[in-house]
Coordinates of C-alpha atoms in Angstrom, one line a residue:
Chain B
M1 CA 76.2 140.4 -124.3
A2 CA 78.2 137.4 -123.1
T3 CA 79.2 139.2 -119.9
D4 CA 75.5 140.0 -119.3
T5 CA 74.7 136.3 -119.4
F6 CA 77.6 135.5 -117.1
A7 CA 76.4 138.1 -114.6
A8 CA 72.9 136.8 -114.8
V9 CA 74.1 133.3 -114.3
G10 CA 76.3 134.5 -111.4
S11 CA 73.5 136.3 -109.6
L12 CA 71.2 133.3 -110.3
R13 CA 73.8 131.1 -108.6
W14 CA 74.0 133.3 -105.6
I15 CA 70.2 133.3 -105.2
G16 CA 70.3 129.6 -105.5
I17 CA 73.0 129.3 -102.8
A18 CA 71.0 131.7 -100.5
I19 CA 67.9 129.6 -100.9
L20 CA 69.9 126.4 -100.2
V21 CA 71.4 127.9 -97.0
V22 CA 68.0 129.1 -95.7
A23 CA 66.5 125.7 -96.5
L24 CA 69.4 124.0 -94.6
A25 CA 69.0 126.3 -91.6
L26 CA 65.3 125.4 -91.5
L27 CA 65.8 121.7 -92.0
P28 CA 66.2 120.6 -88.3
F29 CA 62.8 122.1 -87.5
A30 CA 61.2 119.7 -89.9
I31 CA 62.9 116.5 -88.8
S32 CA 63.5 114.5 -85.6
D33 CA 66.5 115.1 -83.3
Y34 CA 68.1 111.9 -84.4
H35 CA 68.0 112.9 -88.1
T36 CA 69.3 116.3 -87.2
F37 CA 72.2 114.6 -85.5
Q38 CA 72.9 112.7 -88.7
F39 CA 72.8 115.9 -90.8
T40 CA 75.2 117.5 -88.3
Q41 CA 77.6 114.6 -88.9
A42 CA 77.2 115.0 -92.7
I43 CA 78.1 118.7 -92.5
S44 CA 81.2 117.9 -90.5
Y45 CA 82.1 115.3 -93.1
A46 CA 81.6 117.9 -95.8
I47 CA 84.2 120.2 -94.2
V48 CA 86.6 117.2 -94.1
L49 CA 86.0 116.4 -97.7
L50 CA 86.5 120.0 -98.7
G51 CA 89.9 119.9 -97.0
L52 CA 90.8 116.6 -98.6
N53 CA 89.7 117.9 -102.0
I54 CA 92.0 120.9 -101.6
L55 CA 94.9 118.5 -101.3
T56 CA 93.9 115.7 -103.5
G57 CA 91.5 117.2 -106.0
Y58 CA 93.1 120.6 -106.5
N59 CA 96.7 119.9 -105.7
G60 CA 96.9 116.3 -106.8
Q61 CA 98.6 115.0 -103.7
I62 CA 96.9 111.7 -102.9
S63 CA 96.1 111.2 -99.2
L64 CA 94.8 107.9 -98.0
G65 CA 95.4 108.9 -94.4
H66 CA 93.1 111.8 -93.6
G67 CA 91.4 109.8 -90.9
A68 CA 94.6 110.5 -88.9
F69 CA 94.0 114.2 -89.1
Y70 CA 90.3 113.7 -88.4
A71 CA 91.4 111.8 -85.3
V72 CA 93.8 114.5 -84.2
G73 CA 91.0 117.1 -84.5
A74 CA 88.5 115.0 -82.6
Y75 CA 90.9 114.2 -79.8
T76 CA 92.1 117.8 -79.5
A77 CA 88.5 118.9 -79.0
A78 CA 87.7 116.0 -76.6
I79 CA 90.8 116.5 -74.5
L80 CA 90.4 120.3 -74.3
M81 CA 86.7 119.9 -73.2
D82 CA 87.3 116.9 -70.9
R83 CA 90.6 117.9 -69.2
F84 CA 90.7 121.6 -69.4
G85 CA 87.1 122.6 -69.4
V86 CA 87.5 124.6 -72.6
P87 CA 84.1 125.6 -74.1
Y88 CA 83.2 123.6 -77.2
W89 CA 83.3 126.5 -79.7
A90 CA 86.8 127.5 -78.6
T91 CA 88.1 124.0 -79.3
L92 CA 87.6 124.4 -83.1
P93 CA 90.3 126.9 -83.8
I94 CA 92.7 125.1 -81.6
A95 CA 91.9 121.8 -83.2
G96 CA 92.4 123.4 -86.6
L97 CA 95.7 124.9 -85.7
V98 CA 97.0 121.7 -84.1
C99 CA 96.0 119.8 -87.3
F100 CA 97.6 122.5 -89.5
G101 CA 100.8 121.9 -87.6
F102 CA 100.6 118.1 -88.0
G103 CA 99.6 118.4 -91.7
F104 CA 102.4 120.9 -92.5
L105 CA 105.0 118.7 -90.8
F106 CA 103.7 115.6 -92.6
G107 CA 103.6 117.6 -95.8
L108 CA 107.4 118.5 -95.6
P109 CA 108.6 114.9 -96.2
A110 CA 105.7 114.4 -98.5
L111 CA 107.2 117.0 -100.8
R112 CA 109.7 114.4 -101.9
L113 CA 107.0 111.8 -102.5
Q114 CA 104.9 111.7 -105.6
G115 CA 101.9 109.8 -106.7
H116 CA 102.0 106.2 -105.5
Y117 CA 104.6 106.9 -102.9
L118 CA 102.6 109.6 -101.1
A119 CA 99.5 107.3 -101.3
L120 CA 101.6 104.6 -99.7
A121 CA 103.0 106.8 -96.9
T122 CA 99.6 108.2 -96.0
F123 CA 98.1 104.7 -96.2
A124 CA 100.7 103.6 -93.6
L125 CA 99.7 106.6 -91.5
A126 CA 96.0 105.5 -91.7
V127 CA 96.8 101.9 -90.7
A128 CA 99.0 103.0 -87.7
T129 CA 96.6 105.6 -86.3
P130 CA 94.5 103.4 -84.0
Q131 CA 97.6 101.9 -82.5
L132 CA 99.2 105.3 -81.9
L133 CA 96.0 106.5 -80.2
K134 CA 96.1 103.5 -77.9
Y135 CA 99.7 104.2 -76.9
K136 CA 100.2 103.7 -73.2
K137 CA 102.4 106.8 -72.6
I138 CA 99.6 109.2 -73.7
E139 CA 96.8 107.3 -72.1
G140 CA 96.5 109.9 -69.4
W141 CA 95.3 112.3 -72.1
T142 CA 93.6 110.1 -74.6
G143 CA 91.9 107.6 -72.2
G144 CA 93.5 104.7 -74.0
V145 CA 91.2 102.1 -75.5
Q146 CA 88.2 103.5 -73.6
G147 CA 88.4 106.9 -75.2
I148 CA 86.8 110.0 -73.9
V149 CA 83.2 110.8 -73.4
I150 CA 82.2 114.5 -73.8
I151 CA 79.1 116.4 -73.0
K152 CA 76.8 117.8 -75.7
P153 CA 76.6 121.6 -75.4
D154 CA 73.3 123.3 -74.6
A155 CA 71.9 126.1 -76.8
P156 CA 73.3 129.5 -75.5
F157 CA 71.3 132.6 -74.4
G158 CA 68.4 130.4 -73.3
L159 CA 67.4 129.8 -76.9
P160 CA 64.5 127.4 -77.1
L161 CA 66.4 124.8 -79.1
S162 CA 67.2 121.2 -78.4
Q163 CA 70.9 120.3 -78.1
D164 CA 70.9 118.5 -81.4
R165 CA 69.2 121.4 -83.3
W166 CA 71.6 124.0 -81.8
L167 CA 74.6 121.9 -82.6
Y168 CA 73.3 121.5 -86.2
L169 CA 73.0 125.2 -86.6
F170 CA 76.4 125.8 -85.0
T171 CA 78.0 123.3 -87.3
L172 CA 76.2 124.7 -90.4
A173 CA 77.5 128.2 -89.5
V174 CA 81.1 126.9 -89.2
A175 CA 80.7 125.0 -92.4
L176 CA 79.5 128.2 -94.2
V177 CA 82.5 130.1 -93.1
M178 CA 84.9 127.3 -94.0
F179 CA 83.3 126.9 -97.5
L180 CA 83.4 130.6 -98.1
L181 CA 87.1 130.7 -97.2
A182 CA 87.9 127.7 -99.4
W183 CA 86.0 129.3 -102.3
N184 CA 87.9 132.5 -101.9
I185 CA 91.3 130.7 -101.6
L186 CA 90.6 128.4 -104.6
R187 CA 89.2 130.8 -107.2
G188 CA 92.1 133.1 -107.2
R189 CA 95.9 133.0 -107.5
V190 CA 96.4 130.3 -104.9
G191 CA 93.9 128.0 -106.5
R192 CA 95.5 128.5 -109.9
A193 CA 98.9 127.8 -108.4
L194 CA 97.6 124.6 -106.8
I195 CA 96.1 123.3 -110.0
A196 CA 99.2 124.3 -112.0
L197 CA 101.3 122.3 -109.6
R198 CA 99.0 119.3 -110.0
D199 CA 98.9 119.4 -113.8
Q200 CA 102.3 120.7 -114.8
P201 CA 104.6 120.9 -111.8
I202 CA 107.7 121.8 -113.7
A203 CA 106.1 124.4 -115.9
A204 CA 104.5 125.9 -112.7
E205 CA 107.8 126.2 -110.9
A206 CA 109.3 127.7 -114.0
M207 CA 106.5 130.3 -113.9
G208 CA 107.6 131.2 -110.4
V209 CA 105.1 129.2 -108.3
H210 CA 106.9 128.2 -105.1
G211 CA 106.2 124.4 -105.2
A212 CA 107.4 123.4 -101.8
F213 CA 105.6 126.3 -100.1
F214 CA 102.3 125.7 -101.8
K215 CA 102.4 121.9 -101.5
S216 CA 103.2 121.8 -97.8
T217 CA 100.8 124.6 -97.0
A218 CA 98.1 122.8 -99.0
F219 CA 98.8 119.8 -96.8
G220 CA 98.5 122.0 -93.7
V221 CA 95.3 123.7 -94.8
S222 CA 93.8 120.4 -95.8
A223 CA 94.6 119.0 -92.4
L224 CA 93.2 122.1 -90.7
Y225 CA 89.8 121.6 -92.5
T226 CA 89.9 117.9 -91.6
G227 CA 90.7 118.8 -87.9
V228 CA 87.8 121.2 -87.6
G229 CA 85.5 118.6 -89.2
G230 CA 86.9 116.1 -86.7
A231 CA 86.3 118.4 -83.7
L232 CA 82.7 119.1 -84.8
G233 CA 82.2 115.3 -85.4
A234 CA 83.5 114.5 -82.0
I235 CA 81.2 117.1 -80.3
A236 CA 78.2 115.7 -82.2
V237 CA 79.0 112.1 -81.4
Q238 CA 80.0 113.0 -77.8
F239 CA 82.6 110.3 -77.8
V240 CA 86.1 109.6 -79.2
A241 CA 87.9 106.2 -79.2
P242 CA 90.8 104.8 -81.1
D243 CA 88.8 102.2 -83.0
S244 CA 86.6 104.8 -84.7
F245 CA 89.6 106.1 -86.6
T246 CA 90.6 103.0 -88.7
T247 CA 91.9 102.8 -92.2
F248 CA 88.3 102.6 -93.4
L249 CA 87.5 106.1 -92.1
S250 CA 90.3 107.4 -94.3
I251 CA 89.1 105.3 -97.2
S252 CA 85.5 106.6 -96.8
F253 CA 86.8 110.2 -97.1
V254 CA 88.5 109.2 -100.4
V255 CA 85.2 107.6 -101.4
G256 CA 83.5 110.9 -100.5
I257 CA 85.6 113.1 -102.7
V258 CA 85.6 110.7 -105.6
V259 CA 81.8 110.3 -105.5
G260 CA 81.2 114.0 -104.9
G261 CA 83.6 115.2 -107.5
L262 CA 87.3 115.7 -107.5
A263 CA 88.5 119.4 -107.6
S264 CA 85.0 120.7 -106.9
I265 CA 83.7 122.6 -103.9
S266 CA 80.1 121.5 -104.1
G267 CA 81.4 118.0 -104.5
A268 CA 82.2 118.0 -100.8
I269 CA 78.5 118.3 -100.0
W270 CA 77.4 115.4 -102.3
G271 CA 80.2 113.2 -101.1
A272 CA 79.4 113.9 -97.4
L273 CA 75.7 113.1 -98.0
F274 CA 76.8 109.9 -99.7
I275 CA 79.2 108.7 -97.0
Q276 CA 76.7 109.7 -94.2
F277 CA 73.5 108.2 -95.5
V278 CA 74.3 105.3 -97.9
P279 CA 75.8 103.2 -95.1
N280 CA 72.7 103.7 -93.0
V281 CA 70.5 102.4 -95.7
A282 CA 72.8 99.6 -96.9
D283 CA 73.5 98.4 -93.3
Q284 CA 70.0 96.9 -93.3
I285 CA 71.1 94.4 -96.1
S286 CA 74.3 93.2 -94.4
K287 CA 77.1 94.6 -92.3
A288 CA 79.4 94.3 -95.3
A289 CA 77.0 95.9 -97.8
P290 CA 78.0 99.5 -97.2
W291 CA 81.6 98.7 -98.1
A292 CA 80.7 96.6 -101.0
I293 CA 78.7 99.5 -102.3
Y294 CA 81.5 101.9 -101.6
G295 CA 83.9 99.7 -103.6
A296 CA 81.6 99.3 -106.5
V297 CA 80.8 103.0 -106.6
L298 CA 84.5 103.8 -106.5
L299 CA 85.1 101.6 -109.5
L300 CA 82.0 102.9 -111.3
C301 CA 83.1 106.5 -110.8
M302 CA 86.6 105.8 -112.1
Y303 CA 85.4 104.1 -115.2
S304 CA 82.4 106.1 -116.2
M305 CA 82.0 109.2 -114.0
P306 CA 85.5 110.5 -113.2
L307 CA 84.2 113.9 -112.0
G308 CA 81.7 112.5 -109.6
V309 CA 78.2 113.9 -108.9
A310 CA 79.4 117.5 -109.2
G311 CA 80.9 116.9 -112.6
L312 CA 77.7 115.1 -113.7
L313 CA 75.6 118.0 -112.6
R314 CA 77.9 120.5 -114.2
S315 CA 77.9 118.8 -117.6
T316 CA 74.1 118.4 -117.4
V317 CA 73.6 122.1 -116.7
R318 CA 76.0 123.0 -119.5
R319 CA 74.1 120.7 -121.9
L320 CA 70.8 122.3 -121.0
R321 CA 72.2 125.8 -121.3
V322 CA 73.6 125.1 -124.8
R323 CA 70.2 123.7 -125.9
R324 CA 68.2 126.6 -124.8
P325 CA 69.4 129.3 -127.3
R326 CA 69.0 126.8 -130.1
S327 CA 65.4 126.3 -129.3
V328 CA 64.9 130.1 -129.3
T329 CA 66.3 130.7 -132.7
Chain I
M1 CA 120.1 84.6 -75.0
D2 CA 117.6 81.8 -75.7
A3 CA 114.8 84.4 -75.6
F4 CA 116.7 86.5 -78.1
L5 CA 117.3 83.6 -80.4
H6 CA 113.7 82.7 -80.2
Q7 CA 112.6 86.2 -81.2
L8 CA 115.2 86.3 -83.9
F9 CA 114.0 83.1 -85.5
S10 CA 110.3 83.9 -85.3
G11 CA 111.3 87.2 -86.9
V12 CA 112.9 85.3 -89.7
A13 CA 109.7 83.3 -90.1
T14 CA 107.3 86.2 -90.2
G15 CA 109.9 87.9 -92.4
G16 CA 109.4 85.1 -94.9
I17 CA 105.8 86.0 -95.2
Y18 CA 106.6 89.7 -95.6
A19 CA 109.2 88.8 -98.2
S20 CA 106.6 86.8 -100.2
V21 CA 104.1 89.6 -100.2
A22 CA 106.8 92.1 -100.9
L23 CA 107.8 90.0 -103.9
A24 CA 104.3 90.0 -105.1
L25 CA 104.2 93.8 -104.9
V26 CA 107.5 94.1 -106.7
M27 CA 106.3 91.8 -109.5
I28 CA 103.3 94.0 -110.1
Y29 CA 105.3 97.2 -109.7
Q30 CA 107.9 96.1 -112.2
A31 CA 105.4 95.3 -114.8
T32 CA 103.0 98.2 -114.4
H33 CA 104.6 100.7 -112.1
H34 CA 101.6 100.5 -109.8
I35 CA 101.6 99.8 -106.1
N36 CA 99.0 97.2 -105.5
F37 CA 97.1 98.3 -102.4
A38 CA 94.8 95.4 -102.7
Q39 CA 97.5 92.7 -102.6
G40 CA 96.8 92.0 -98.9
E41 CA 93.1 91.6 -99.4
M42 CA 93.7 89.4 -102.5
A43 CA 95.8 87.1 -100.3
M44 CA 93.2 87.2 -97.5
F45 CA 90.4 86.2 -100.0
S46 CA 92.6 83.3 -101.3
T47 CA 93.1 82.1 -97.7
Y48 CA 89.3 82.1 -97.2
L49 CA 89.0 80.0 -100.3
A50 CA 91.6 77.5 -98.8
W51 CA 89.6 77.5 -95.6
T52 CA 86.4 76.7 -97.5
L53 CA 88.1 73.8 -99.3
I54 CA 89.6 72.4 -96.1
A55 CA 86.2 72.8 -94.3
A56 CA 84.6 70.9 -97.2
G57 CA 86.9 68.0 -96.4
A58 CA 89.8 68.5 -98.8
P59 CA 93.2 67.4 -97.6
Y60 CA 95.5 70.3 -96.7
W61 CA 97.9 70.1 -99.6
I62 CA 95.3 69.5 -102.2
A63 CA 93.4 72.6 -100.9
F64 CA 96.8 74.4 -101.0
V65 CA 97.4 73.6 -104.6
L66 CA 93.8 74.3 -105.7
T67 CA 93.9 77.7 -103.9
V68 CA 97.1 78.7 -105.6
G69 CA 95.6 77.8 -108.9
I70 CA 92.3 79.6 -108.3
S71 CA 94.2 82.7 -107.0
F72 CA 96.3 82.7 -110.2
V73 CA 93.2 82.7 -112.3
L74 CA 91.6 85.5 -110.2
G75 CA 94.7 87.6 -110.5
V76 CA 94.6 87.2 -114.3
V77 CA 91.0 88.2 -114.3
I78 CA 91.5 91.2 -112.1
E79 CA 94.3 92.4 -114.3
R80 CA 92.2 91.9 -117.5
V81 CA 89.0 93.4 -116.2
L82 CA 90.0 96.2 -113.8
I83 CA 93.6 97.1 -114.3
R84 CA 94.1 97.0 -118.1
P85 CA 91.6 99.8 -118.9
M86 CA 93.5 102.0 -116.5
A87 CA 96.8 101.5 -118.3
H88 CA 97.2 105.1 -119.3
A89 CA 95.1 106.7 -116.5
P90 CA 96.5 109.2 -114.0
V91 CA 98.0 107.9 -110.8
L92 CA 95.1 109.1 -108.7
S93 CA 92.6 107.0 -110.7
V94 CA 94.8 103.9 -110.5
V95 CA 95.2 104.3 -106.7
I96 CA 91.4 104.7 -106.4
V97 CA 90.8 101.6 -108.4
F98 CA 93.1 99.7 -106.1
I99 CA 91.3 101.1 -103.1
G100 CA 88.0 100.1 -104.6
L101 CA 89.3 96.6 -105.2
L102 CA 90.6 96.4 -101.6
V103 CA 87.2 97.5 -100.2
I104 CA 85.3 95.1 -102.4
L105 CA 87.4 92.1 -101.5
N106 CA 87.3 92.9 -97.8
S107 CA 83.5 93.4 -97.8
L108 CA 82.9 90.3 -99.9
A109 CA 84.9 88.2 -97.5
G110 CA 83.0 89.7 -94.6
W111 CA 79.7 89.0 -96.4
I112 CA 80.4 85.5 -97.5
F113 CA 82.4 84.2 -94.6
S114 CA 81.3 86.6 -91.8
Y115 CA 83.5 88.7 -89.6
T116 CA 84.0 86.2 -86.9
I117 CA 87.7 85.2 -86.4
K118 CA 88.4 81.6 -87.6
S119 CA 91.4 79.4 -86.9
F120 CA 93.3 78.1 -89.8
P121 CA 95.2 74.7 -89.8
S122 CA 98.9 74.5 -90.1
P123 CA 100.3 71.5 -92.0
F124 CA 103.5 71.5 -89.9
D125 CA 103.1 70.0 -86.5
G126 CA 104.9 67.7 -84.2
V127 CA 108.0 68.5 -82.3
I128 CA 111.5 69.0 -83.7
P129 CA 114.0 67.3 -81.4
G130 CA 116.7 69.5 -80.0
N131 CA 115.2 72.7 -81.2
A132 CA 113.8 75.1 -78.6
F133 CA 113.9 78.2 -80.7
M134 CA 111.4 77.6 -83.4
S135 CA 108.0 76.1 -83.7
P136 CA 107.5 73.5 -86.5
H137 CA 105.2 76.0 -88.2
E138 CA 107.8 78.7 -88.2
L139 CA 110.3 76.3 -89.7
G140 CA 107.6 75.3 -92.2
I141 CA 107.0 79.0 -93.2
I142 CA 110.7 79.5 -93.8
G143 CA 110.8 76.3 -95.9
V144 CA 107.8 77.2 -98.0
T145 CA 109.0 80.7 -98.5
L146 CA 112.4 79.5 -99.7
V147 CA 110.7 77.0 -102.1
V148 CA 108.5 79.7 -103.6
L149 CA 111.5 82.0 -104.0
A150 CA 113.5 79.2 -105.7
L151 CA 110.7 78.3 -108.0
L152 CA 110.1 81.9 -109.0
Y153 CA 113.9 82.5 -109.5
G154 CA 114.1 79.4 -111.6
F155 CA 111.1 80.5 -113.6
F156 CA 112.3 84.0 -114.4
R157 CA 115.9 83.0 -114.9
F158 CA 115.7 79.7 -116.8
T159 CA 112.5 79.6 -118.8
S160 CA 111.8 81.5 -122.0
L161 CA 108.4 82.5 -120.7
G162 CA 110.1 84.0 -117.6
L163 CA 112.5 85.8 -120.0
A164 CA 109.6 87.1 -122.0
M165 CA 107.9 88.4 -118.9
R166 CA 111.0 90.2 -117.8
A167 CA 111.4 91.7 -121.2
A168 CA 107.8 92.9 -121.3
A169 CA 108.2 94.6 -117.9
L170 CA 111.5 96.2 -118.8
N171 CA 110.6 97.5 -122.3
P172 CA 107.1 96.8 -123.4
V173 CA 107.4 98.5 -126.8
S174 CA 110.5 96.6 -128.0
S175 CA 109.1 93.4 -126.6
R176 CA 105.9 93.8 -128.6
L177 CA 108.0 94.4 -131.7
A178 CA 109.9 91.2 -130.9
G179 CA 106.7 89.3 -130.9
I180 CA 105.9 89.1 -127.1
R181 CA 102.3 89.4 -126.2
V182 CA 102.9 92.1 -123.6
G183 CA 99.3 92.2 -122.4
R184 CA 99.3 88.5 -121.8
M185 CA 102.6 88.8 -119.9
L186 CA 101.1 91.5 -117.6
G187 CA 98.2 89.2 -116.9
L188 CA 100.5 86.4 -116.1
G189 CA 102.5 88.6 -113.8
W190 CA 99.3 89.5 -111.9
G191 CA 98.4 85.8 -111.7
L192 CA 101.8 84.9 -110.3
A193 CA 101.6 87.8 -107.8
A194 CA 98.2 86.6 -106.7
A195 CA 99.4 83.1 -106.3
V196 CA 102.5 84.1 -104.3
G197 CA 100.2 86.2 -102.1
A198 CA 97.9 83.2 -101.6
V199 CA 100.8 81.1 -100.3
A200 CA 101.8 83.9 -97.9
G201 CA 98.2 84.2 -96.7
M202 CA 97.9 80.5 -96.0
M203 CA 101.2 80.5 -94.2
V204 CA 100.4 83.5 -92.0
A205 CA 96.8 82.6 -91.2
P206 CA 97.6 79.9 -88.6
V207 CA 99.6 82.6 -86.7
I208 CA 97.4 85.6 -86.9
Y209 CA 94.0 83.8 -87.4
L210 CA 91.6 84.3 -90.3
D211 CA 89.5 87.4 -90.5
P212 CA 88.8 89.9 -93.3
N213 CA 91.2 92.5 -91.9
M214 CA 94.0 90.0 -91.2
M215 CA 96.4 91.3 -93.9
A216 CA 96.4 95.0 -93.1
G217 CA 99.5 94.7 -90.9
V218 CA 101.2 92.2 -93.1
L219 CA 100.7 94.4 -96.2
L220 CA 102.2 97.4 -94.4
Y221 CA 105.3 95.4 -93.4
A222 CA 105.5 94.0 -96.9
F223 CA 105.4 97.6 -98.2
A224 CA 108.2 98.5 -95.8
G225 CA 110.2 95.5 -96.9
A226 CA 109.7 96.2 -100.6
L227 CA 110.7 99.8 -100.2
L228 CA 113.7 99.0 -98.0
G229 CA 115.1 96.6 -100.5
G230 CA 114.1 98.7 -103.5
I231 CA 110.6 98.4 -105.0
D232 CA 112.0 97.6 -108.5
N233 CA 114.4 94.9 -107.2
P234 CA 112.9 91.4 -106.5
I235 CA 115.9 90.1 -104.6
G236 CA 116.1 93.4 -102.6
A237 CA 112.5 93.1 -101.7
V238 CA 112.9 89.6 -100.4
I239 CA 115.9 90.6 -98.3
G240 CA 114.0 93.7 -97.2
G241 CA 111.0 91.5 -96.1
F242 CA 113.2 89.3 -94.0
V243 CA 115.0 92.3 -92.4
V244 CA 111.7 94.0 -91.6
G245 CA 110.4 90.7 -90.0
V246 CA 113.4 90.5 -87.7
V247 CA 113.5 94.3 -86.9
E248 CA 109.8 94.3 -86.2
N249 CA 110.1 91.3 -83.8
L250 CA 113.3 92.6 -82.0
V251 CA 112.1 96.2 -81.7
G252 CA 108.7 95.1 -80.6
T253 CA 110.2 92.8 -77.9
Y254 CA 113.1 94.9 -76.6
L255 CA 112.4 98.6 -77.4
I256 CA 108.8 99.8 -77.7
G257 CA 106.5 96.9 -76.9
T258 CA 104.0 95.2 -79.2
E259 CA 101.3 97.8 -79.2
L260 CA 103.3 100.2 -81.4
K261 CA 104.6 97.6 -83.9
L262 CA 102.6 99.1 -86.8
T263 CA 104.2 102.4 -86.1
V264 CA 107.6 100.8 -86.8
A265 CA 106.4 100.1 -90.3
L266 CA 105.1 103.6 -90.7
V267 CA 108.4 105.1 -89.6
L268 CA 110.4 102.6 -91.8
I269 CA 108.2 103.5 -94.9
I270 CA 108.5 107.2 -94.4
G271 CA 112.1 107.0 -93.5
V272 CA 113.1 105.0 -96.6
L273 CA 110.9 107.2 -98.9
V274 CA 112.5 110.4 -97.6
F275 CA 116.1 109.4 -97.2
R276 CA 116.6 106.7 -99.8
P277 CA 113.6 106.5 -102.1
A278 CA 115.3 103.9 -104.3
G279 CA 115.7 101.6 -101.3
L280 CA 118.9 99.8 -100.4
M281 CA 119.3 97.8 -103.6
G282 CA 117.0 99.6 -106.0
K283 CA 117.9 101.6 -109.1
V284 CA 118.0 105.3 -108.7
V285 CA 115.5 106.8 -111.1
V286 CA 116.5 110.0 -112.9
I287 CA 113.8 111.8 -114.7
R288 CA 114.7 114.0 -117.6
V289 CA 112.9 117.3 -117.6

């Protein structure tokens, strides 16, 4: 009986997801090009937040420096397109792999750091990133302070789509693949190992979970997601420059996963919508307002809603589901 | 040689500021085992308060004392309202609360005082005869830092309140049994840290100018200094702060140029954390499984 309900809920969930995907795919045809562009950015943020959530939410390694990996992904895509004429879609896997490398390498020393110390090291990375990108010796690649301007791709095969709509659909497709992959990684053995290392590191190692391997790989995979998100973001914005990758970018990613929900896949979507659209609205009050709201929401989440929007939805659904059988009997 | 000495002395002067902020970080770390990511923004906000007071016509030193006092109260309030409820929360929650505080203070400063860069007066001017290596303000920074350090040392070493605070940080349970109000001591520690940070902010503002993001670099160097000296050792942190100031200036001038100075801090932080997590003078922590 119980398994039947579970199966029913499972298929119900899949139908819901399918409807959501179709709705998302049709969305750009109902809104203007500019709004489509904003949603494209939101989707690339969702990929980043998913990556950060794998590391911070599931594996418990705090990163305040994911803006650095976002920058590496964005710059990889921009340099490949600008200097080497690589097509935009081919830059994504390269950006992902480059970021995986960076993340894995950063994850190795990070193995020795726990809690506060890792937060501190990644915070330092975030603060130093704009300066590193401006470094004179690599100016030939990065364009220095000016950055790099890239060209927005046209829709292929003569499809009658505007550039923004095509890019939205492309980004959505990439995001779908990335989310499916993450869901598959996290629901099985690997996900359990990550969570075990977060909650009971010593017990997990005693059970045969290879801590060093999982933690540094989690760092790498997380950076890979962030890099792909960064590359997509750069293609959408058509521009990369050092000063777009400040500490506050990294902090807004943290805001995103906290608001969306730590250790939750759907949380990445809520968080991305939040960090994409709340500043737009709040900007009209004052230049400082978005950040004041971010800060207040961070505190609010920590004191009263520690699992974010996803957690709130989950507990609401659970409450409704518990109530229903009662009303029947 | 003159240029070298000049760089060395100005390194010592900025090192004094890093040492002060590092000391504030250590005071909070010792009491609560939290790294205060908002320390820099707290100092920045205090400096804006001082600027407001001076702009309203207060003489410098009166504004200075008032600012230190207000910062102390703000520090106590922040501890009581935001940090105390997080006493037993996981590390991630605490870090996020600190980040929230950082963001709020930064945006409040931007909102109230605008993001335009302001100049901040220095109380030390005039020319020191026969001294080509240091500006009066640099000398002043070093003097003020040393006074602050001496006062704090005296407070913790020779007063019963200072002793109670050290006891509360070292062993809260036994201290409570001995009749020390541990919560109040923690609040006091936060107040002192905020006050020390305020002094550092007011000292550094004439050099790097006043804007809401002014303390990001300073905080990073202070982290590096505190870690280098040992995050649980106040004296180590002060020495670490001075060392980082000098290293930053010399490396920036002679090795890599000023545009990568923050990377020096990054490398220092990661280097210390990886190779000697306890710092040069810290206590090696052994965790029993």
